[in-house]
Short mmCIF file of C-alpha atoms in Angstrom, two decimals:
data_model
loop_
_atom_site.label_atom_id
_atom_site.label_comp_id
_atom_site.label_asym_id
_atom_site.label_seq_id
_atom_site.Cartn_x
_atom_site.Cartn_y
_atom_site.Cartn_z
CA MET X 583 0.00 0.00 0.00
CA GLU X 584 2.93 2.40 0.59
CA THR X 585 3.80 2.09 -3.10
CA MET X 586 0.24 2.89 -4.18
CA LEU X 587 0.05 5.91 -1.87
CA ALA X 588 3.39 7.22 -3.11
CA THR X 589 2.66 6.65 -6.79
CA HIS X 590 -0.96 7.74 -7.01
CA TYR X 591 -1.29 10.21 -4.09
CA ASN X 592 2.20 11.62 -3.52
CA ILE X 593 1.95 10.40 0.06
CA GLN X 594 5.31 9.43 1.53
CA ALA X 595 4.45 7.42 4.62
CA SER X 596 6.93 7.78 7.47
CA GLU X 597 5.25 5.33 9.81
CA LYS X 598 2.74 2.48 9.74
CA VAL X 599 0.04 2.38 12.41
CA VAL X 600 -2.87 0.05 13.14
CA LEU X 601 -6.25 1.38 14.29
CA ALA X 602 -9.31 -0.79 14.80
CA GLY X 603 -7.59 -3.58 12.89
CA ARG X 604 -6.94 -1.32 9.89
CA ASP X 605 -3.48 -0.52 8.54
CA GLY X 606 -2.78 3.21 8.43
CA TYR X 607 0.12 5.16 6.96
CA LYS X 608 1.24 8.35 8.62
CA GLN X 609 2.60 11.44 6.88
CA ASP X 610 3.12 14.51 9.03
CA GLU X 611 -0.03 14.95 11.17
CA TYR X 612 -2.26 12.91 8.84
CA VAL X 613 -2.99 9.18 8.88
CA TYR X 614 -4.16 7.56 5.62
CA PHE X 615 -6.16 4.36 5.19
CA THR X 616 -7.25 2.41 2.13
CA ILE X 617 -10.78 1.09 1.66
CA PRO X 618 -11.49 -1.55 -1.04
CA SER X 619 -14.28 -0.18 -3.21
CA ASP X 620 -14.90 -2.78 -5.92
CA ASN X 621 -18.56 -2.48 -6.97
CA ARG X 622 -19.22 -0.09 -4.08
CA GLU X 623 -18.17 3.19 -5.65
CA VAL X 624 -21.64 4.78 -5.59
CA ILE X 625 -22.13 3.69 -1.98
CA HIS X 626 -18.77 5.09 -0.92
CA LEU X 627 -19.47 8.41 -2.65
CA GLU X 628 -22.69 8.79 -0.65
CA GLN X 629 -20.81 7.92 2.52
CA ALA X 630 -18.08 10.39 1.58
CA ALA X 631 -20.63 13.20 1.34
CA LEU X 632 -21.80 12.38 4.87
CA ALA X 633 -18.20 12.35 6.10
CA TYR X 634 -17.51 15.84 4.79
CA TYR X 635 -20.78 17.06 6.31
CA LEU X 636 -19.78 15.68 9.71
CA LEU X 637 -16.32 17.22 9.46
CA GLU X 638 -17.98 20.59 8.81
CA ASN X 639 -19.99 20.00 11.98
CA ARG X 640 -16.88 19.50 14.10
CA TYR X 641 -16.61 15.73 14.08
CA PHE X 642 -12.92 16.11 13.41
CA HIS X 643 -12.09 12.42 13.85
CA THR X 644 -14.17 11.46 10.81
CA ALA X 645 -12.21 9.72 8.05
CA ILE X 646 -12.68 11.72 4.84
CA PRO X 647 -11.70 10.69 1.30
CA VAL X 648 -8.83 12.26 -0.61
CA ALA X 649 -8.45 12.44 -4.38
CA ASN X 650 -5.50 10.90 -6.19
CA ILE X 651 -3.02 12.92 -8.31
CA ASN X 652 -5.48 12.79 -11.23
CA GLY X 653 -8.32 14.22 -9.14
CA ASP X 654 -10.18 10.89 -8.95
CA TRP X 655 -11.75 9.45 -5.81
CA PHE X 656 -10.95 5.85 -6.74
CA THR X 657 -7.70 4.20 -7.75
CA ALA X 658 -7.23 0.84 -9.44
CA TYR X 659 -4.21 -0.97 -8.02
CA GLU X 660 -3.26 -4.65 -8.33
CA ASN X 661 -6.71 -5.73 -9.56
CA THR X 662 -8.57 -3.91 -6.79
CA THR X 663 -10.20 -0.48 -6.69
CA TYR X 664 -9.49 1.61 -3.60
CA MET X 665 -10.68 4.79 -1.92
CA VAL X 666 -8.09 6.48 0.29
CA VAL X 667 -9.30 8.28 3.41
CA MET X 668 -7.41 10.41 5.88
CA VAL X 669 -7.80 11.45 9.50
CA GLU X 670 -6.06 14.45 10.99
CA GLN X 671 -7.33 14.45 14.55
CA LEU X 672 -7.84 11.16 16.41
CA ASN X 673 -10.45 11.17 19.14
CA ASN X 674 -9.11 10.81 22.67
CA THR X 675 -12.25 11.77 24.60
CA THR X 676 -14.23 8.85 26.00
CA ARG X 677 -15.79 10.37 29.12
CA GLU X 678 -18.78 11.94 27.41
CA SER X 679 -22.14 10.28 28.00
CA SER X 680 -22.74 7.67 25.30
CA GLY X 681 -26.44 8.49 25.16
CA ARG X 682 -26.06 12.26 24.95
CA SER X 683 -23.28 12.11 22.35
CA LEU X 684 -25.40 9.85 20.14
CA ALA X 685 -28.44 12.12 20.56
CA ALA X 686 -26.40 15.16 19.51
CA PHE X 687 -25.06 13.24 16.51
CA HIS X 688 -28.56 12.22 15.41
CA THR X 689 -29.80 15.80 15.72
CA ILE X 690 -27.05 16.98 13.38
CA GLY X 691 -27.70 14.03 11.08
CA THR X 692 -31.37 14.94 10.63
CA LEU X 693 -30.29 18.36 9.29
CA TYR X 694 -28.37 16.82 6.40
CA SER X 695 -30.00 18.26 3.28
CA PHE X 696 -30.16 15.27 0.97
CA GLU X 697 -31.36 11.78 1.82
CA PRO X 698 -28.94 9.24 0.30
CA HIS X 699 -30.42 6.49 -1.85
CA GLN X 700 -27.91 3.65 -1.97
CA ILE X 701 -27.21 3.59 1.78
CA SER X 702 -30.70 4.44 3.06
CA SER X 703 -32.66 1.80 4.95
CA TYR X 704 -35.22 4.28 6.27
CA GLY X 705 -38.71 2.77 6.11
CA GLN X 706 -37.39 -0.42 4.50
CA TRP X 707 -36.78 -2.68 7.48
CA LYS X 708 -39.53 -5.17 6.71
CA LYS X 709 -38.27 -5.91 3.19
CA LEU X 710 -34.63 -5.96 4.27
CA TRP X 711 -35.38 -8.33 7.17
CA ILE X 712 -37.32 -10.72 4.94
CA ASP X 713 -34.53 -10.65 2.35
CA LYS X 714 -31.87 -11.26 5.01
CA LEU X 715 -33.79 -14.19 6.47
CA GLU X 716 -34.31 -15.79 3.05
CA SER X 717 -30.64 -15.31 2.21
CA TYR X 718 -29.62 -16.87 5.53
CA GLU X 719 -31.84 -19.92 4.98
CA LYS X 720 -30.42 -20.43 1.50
CA ASN X 721 -26.76 -19.87 2.36
CA VAL X 722 -26.85 -21.97 5.53
CA SER X 723 -28.34 -24.90 3.64
CA LEU X 724 -25.82 -24.62 0.79
CA ALA X 725 -22.87 -24.35 3.16
CA ALA X 726 -24.09 -27.29 5.26
CA ASN X 727 -24.32 -29.47 2.14
CA GLU X 728 -20.83 -28.48 1.02
CA LYS X 729 -19.22 -28.85 4.45
CA PRO X 730 -21.29 -31.11 6.73
CA ASP X 731 -19.13 -30.69 9.83
CA ASP X 732 -20.11 -30.11 13.46
CA TYR X 733 -20.37 -26.34 13.02
CA PHE X 734 -22.78 -26.43 10.10
CA ARG X 735 -24.81 -29.24 11.69
CA MET X 736 -25.29 -27.02 14.73
CA VAL X 737 -26.24 -24.07 12.52
CA MET X 738 -28.79 -26.22 10.69
CA ASP X 739 -30.20 -27.52 13.99
CA THR X 740 -30.89 -23.95 15.11
CA LEU X 741 -32.29 -22.83 11.77
CA PRO X 742 -36.00 -23.37 12.67
CA TYR X 743 -35.46 -21.41 15.89
CA ILE X 744 -33.79 -18.50 14.04
CA ILE X 745 -36.59 -18.50 11.47
CA GLY X 746 -39.18 -18.37 14.25
CA LEU X 747 -37.46 -15.45 15.97
CA SER X 748 -37.18 -13.57 12.68
CA GLU X 749 -40.80 -14.10 11.68
CA ASN X 750 -42.04 -12.89 15.07
CA ALA X 751 -39.87 -9.77 14.80
CA ILE X 752 -41.12 -9.09 11.28
CA GLN X 753 -44.73 -9.48 12.40
CA TYR X 754 -44.15 -7.17 15.37
CA LEU X 755 -42.54 -4.61 13.05
CA GLN X 756 -45.43 -4.83 10.61
CA GLU X 757 -47.93 -4.14 13.38
CA SER X 758 -45.77 -1.33 14.75
CA GLU X 759 -45.72 0.40 11.38
CA ARG X 760 -49.44 1.12 11.90
CA GLU X 761 -48.60 3.07 15.06
CA ASN X 762 -49.50 6.75 14.66
CA ARG X 763 -47.88 8.08 17.83
CA PHE X 764 -44.71 9.42 16.22
CA ASP X 765 -42.81 12.72 16.40
CA THR X 766 -39.91 14.68 14.88
CA VAL X 767 -37.53 12.24 16.61
CA ASP X 768 -38.62 9.70 13.98
CA GLN X 769 -36.99 11.56 11.10
CA GLY X 770 -34.22 9.78 9.21
CA THR X 771 -30.65 10.57 10.19
CA ILE X 772 -27.04 9.60 9.63
CA SER X 773 -26.45 6.35 11.48
CA PHE X 774 -24.20 3.29 11.48
CA GLN X 775 -24.32 -0.31 10.26
CA ARG X 776 -23.93 -1.62 13.81
CA TYR X 777 -23.48 1.10 16.39
CA THR X 778 -21.11 0.09 19.19
CA ASN X 779 -20.25 3.52 20.58
CA ASN X 780 -18.51 4.42 17.30
CA LEU X 781 -18.56 8.14 18.09
CA GLN X 782 -16.21 7.73 21.02
CA LYS X 783 -13.66 5.60 19.19
CA SER X 784 -10.45 6.96 17.66
CA VAL X 785 -11.90 7.28 14.15
CA ILE X 786 -15.39 7.54 12.69
CA TRP X 787 -15.14 5.35 9.57
CA LEU X 788 -17.16 6.56 6.61
CA ASP X 789 -17.76 3.03 5.30
CA ASP X 790 -19.83 2.36 8.46
CA PHE X 791 -22.40 5.02 7.53
CA VAL X 792 -26.01 4.35 6.62
CA PHE X 793 -29.05 6.61 6.59
CA ASP X 794 -31.87 5.30 8.76
CA HIS X 795 -34.24 5.77 11.66
CA PRO X 796 -32.21 6.84 14.73
CA VAL X 797 -33.58 3.85 16.69
CA ARG X 798 -31.29 1.65 14.59
CA ASP X 799 -28.27 2.91 16.55
CA LEU X 800 -30.09 2.81 19.88
CA ALA X 801 -31.14 -0.79 19.32
CA GLU X 802 -27.77 -2.03 18.09
CA TYR X 803 -25.88 -0.48 20.98
CA THR X 804 -28.45 -1.86 23.42
CA ARG X 805 -28.08 -5.26 21.73
CA SER X 806 -24.30 -5.13 22.22
CA LEU X 807 -24.79 -4.31 25.90
CA LEU X 808 -27.30 -7.13 26.35
CA LEU X 809 -25.02 -9.66 24.65
CA SER X 810 -21.96 -8.57 26.62
CA ASN X 811 -23.76 -8.93 29.95
CA ALA X 812 -23.29 -5.25 30.71
CA PRO X 813 -24.80 -4.15 34.04
CA PRO X 814 -28.50 -3.25 33.68
CA ASP X 815 -27.73 0.22 35.01
CA GLU X 816 -25.52 0.86 31.98
CA ILE X 817 -28.40 0.16 29.60
CA VAL X 818 -30.78 2.32 31.65
CA GLN X 819 -28.26 5.17 31.78
CA PHE X 820 -27.60 5.03 28.04
CA LEU X 821 -31.29 5.21 27.10
CA HIS X 822 -32.06 7.78 29.80
CA ASP X 823 -29.25 10.07 28.65
CA TYR X 824 -30.36 9.80 25.04
CA GLN X 825 -33.97 10.54 25.99
CA SER X 826 -32.91 13.60 28.00
CA GLU X 827 -31.86 15.15 24.69
CA ARG X 828 -34.23 13.44 22.23
CA PRO X 829 -37.35 11.95 23.90
CA LEU X 830 -38.54 8.87 22.04
CA SER X 831 -42.04 8.55 20.63
CA ILE X 832 -44.19 5.45 21.16
CA PHE X 833 -43.44 4.55 17.54
CA SER X 834 -39.70 4.71 18.31
CA TRP X 835 -40.05 2.46 21.34
CA ARG X 836 -41.90 -0.11 19.25
CA LEU X 837 -39.22 0.01 16.54
CA LEU X 838 -36.55 -0.43 19.20
CA TYR X 839 -38.28 -3.52 20.56
CA ALA X 840 -38.82 -4.96 17.07
CA ARG X 841 -35.19 -4.51 16.12
CA LEU X 842 -33.98 -6.17 19.31
CA LEU X 843 -36.31 -9.10 18.62
CA TYR X 844 -34.81 -9.59 15.16
CA PRO X 845 -31.80 -11.95 15.61
CA VAL X 846 -29.36 -10.01 13.46
CA HIS X 847 -26.48 -11.06 15.72
CA PHE X 848 -26.83 -14.61 14.39
CA PHE X 849 -26.84 -13.39 10.78
CA ASP X 850 -23.80 -11.18 11.41
CA HIS X 851 -21.93 -14.12 12.92
CA PHE X 852 -22.63 -16.32 9.90
CA ASP X 853 -21.72 -13.55 7.44
CA SER X 854 -18.44 -13.04 9.27
CA VAL X 855 -17.61 -16.75 9.17
CA MET X 856 -18.46 -17.10 5.48
CA GLY X 857 -16.67 -13.87 4.60
CA SER X 858 -13.44 -14.92 6.25
CA ARG X 859 -13.77 -18.61 5.36
CA THR X 860 -12.15 -19.27 8.75
CA PHE X 861 -14.03 -22.06 10.48
CA GLU X 862 -11.57 -22.96 13.25
CA ASP X 863 -13.26 -21.08 16.09
CA SER X 864 -16.69 -20.80 14.51
CA TYR X 865 -18.22 -23.72 16.44
CA THR X 866 -17.25 -22.25 19.82
CA ALA X 867 -18.41 -18.77 18.82
CA PHE X 868 -21.80 -19.97 17.59
CA ALA X 869 -22.31 -22.23 20.61
CA SER X 870 -21.55 -19.26 22.86
CA LEU X 871 -24.09 -17.16 20.95
CA ILE X 872 -26.76 -19.83 21.43
CA GLU X 873 -25.96 -20.04 25.13
CA MET X 874 -26.19 -16.25 25.52
CA GLN X 875 -29.53 -16.16 23.70
CA GLU X 876 -31.46 -17.56 26.65
CA GLU X 877 -30.20 -14.76 28.86
CA TYR X 878 -30.79 -12.25 26.06
CA GLU X 879 -34.45 -13.25 25.81
CA LYS X 880 -34.82 -13.10 29.57
CA LYS X 881 -33.54 -9.51 29.54
CA MET X 882 -35.84 -8.67 26.64
CA ARG X 883 -38.84 -9.86 28.69
CA GLY X 884 -38.10 -7.24 31.31
CA LEU X 885 -36.68 -4.50 29.08
CA TYR X 886 -39.54 -2.01 29.34
CA GLN X 887 -39.84 -2.59 33.07
CA LEU X 888 -36.08 -2.11 33.44
CA ILE X 889 -36.13 1.30 31.79
CA GLY X 890 -39.26 2.38 33.63
CA LEU X 891 -41.66 2.33 30.69
CA ASP X 892 -45.23 1.25 31.48
CA ALA X 893 -45.98 -0.75 28.35
CA THR X 894 -49.48 -1.64 29.50
CA SER X 895 -50.75 1.90 30.07
CA LEU X 896 -49.00 3.10 26.90
CA GLN X 897 -50.56 0.23 24.95
CA ILE X 898 -47.24 -1.07 23.68
CA PRO X 899 -47.47 -4.79 22.84
CA VAL X 900 -44.94 -7.12 24.46
CA LEU X 901 -44.27 -10.69 23.33
CA HIS X 902 -44.87 -12.96 26.32
CA TRP X 903 -43.45 -16.10 24.75
CA LEU X 904 -39.90 -14.84 25.23
#
């Protein structure tokens, strides 16, 4: 990569660094990273526009793209197309409230003038969830036939359970979409594929950006806390702090619950295994996920009660089979 940066960007790297598992190349006060962009150029251009918008709004640790010596955003090198991004100021502040920082970010994100098309999932959850479930069923079955080992047998054994969870989440989402108690907090905003406190990490990566309902980030961070056995108080504090800046509507609460019901953590695990083609530790990882699921569902049963939301009086449906 040093050769590509020198040849096509006039970047003479003096030091190699690693951040979040990504190789970076430092020149003066800037750190440069390469992002493979094959068949994702339109997506990355939309994400790049969001990155520049966030930089203008003082998110200085956002990775922004740089053009090559020909003024192009993409560079073909050794049979791969790359976008190069740079960061000048790494984030070193982690004491800010996770909930309040995310609320402030979402408020700024709703003011972005143009809704992206390629990276927007706003209002499309039902279709995307059905597509993801169908893809999972197909790919799991194909992989199990090709490699009938202990891992894929276990994945196949849990397939009916995963399908059941998904279908219940999709049904709950469908019913929630009829909810008319919504507010300005339900506007689309800049968000992340899987929010895990990204704002307080060293770099905000532009290839993580999507455009969606803000509850996406709330749900995914809550999911990560539930799966990591974080103290209940941490979940309560996160949601309370967010609500102190951006109170959620009833519609938002229902979307949050629906998204937590949908077992995307299983799909992400399988995608990761198939993407890396590394099966050595996959059995242990999947078995651990199955084991954690019982506790996850137990916490989901008491989620509204935990955060002090009276689901009964607010007429918010709760699945009692969990």
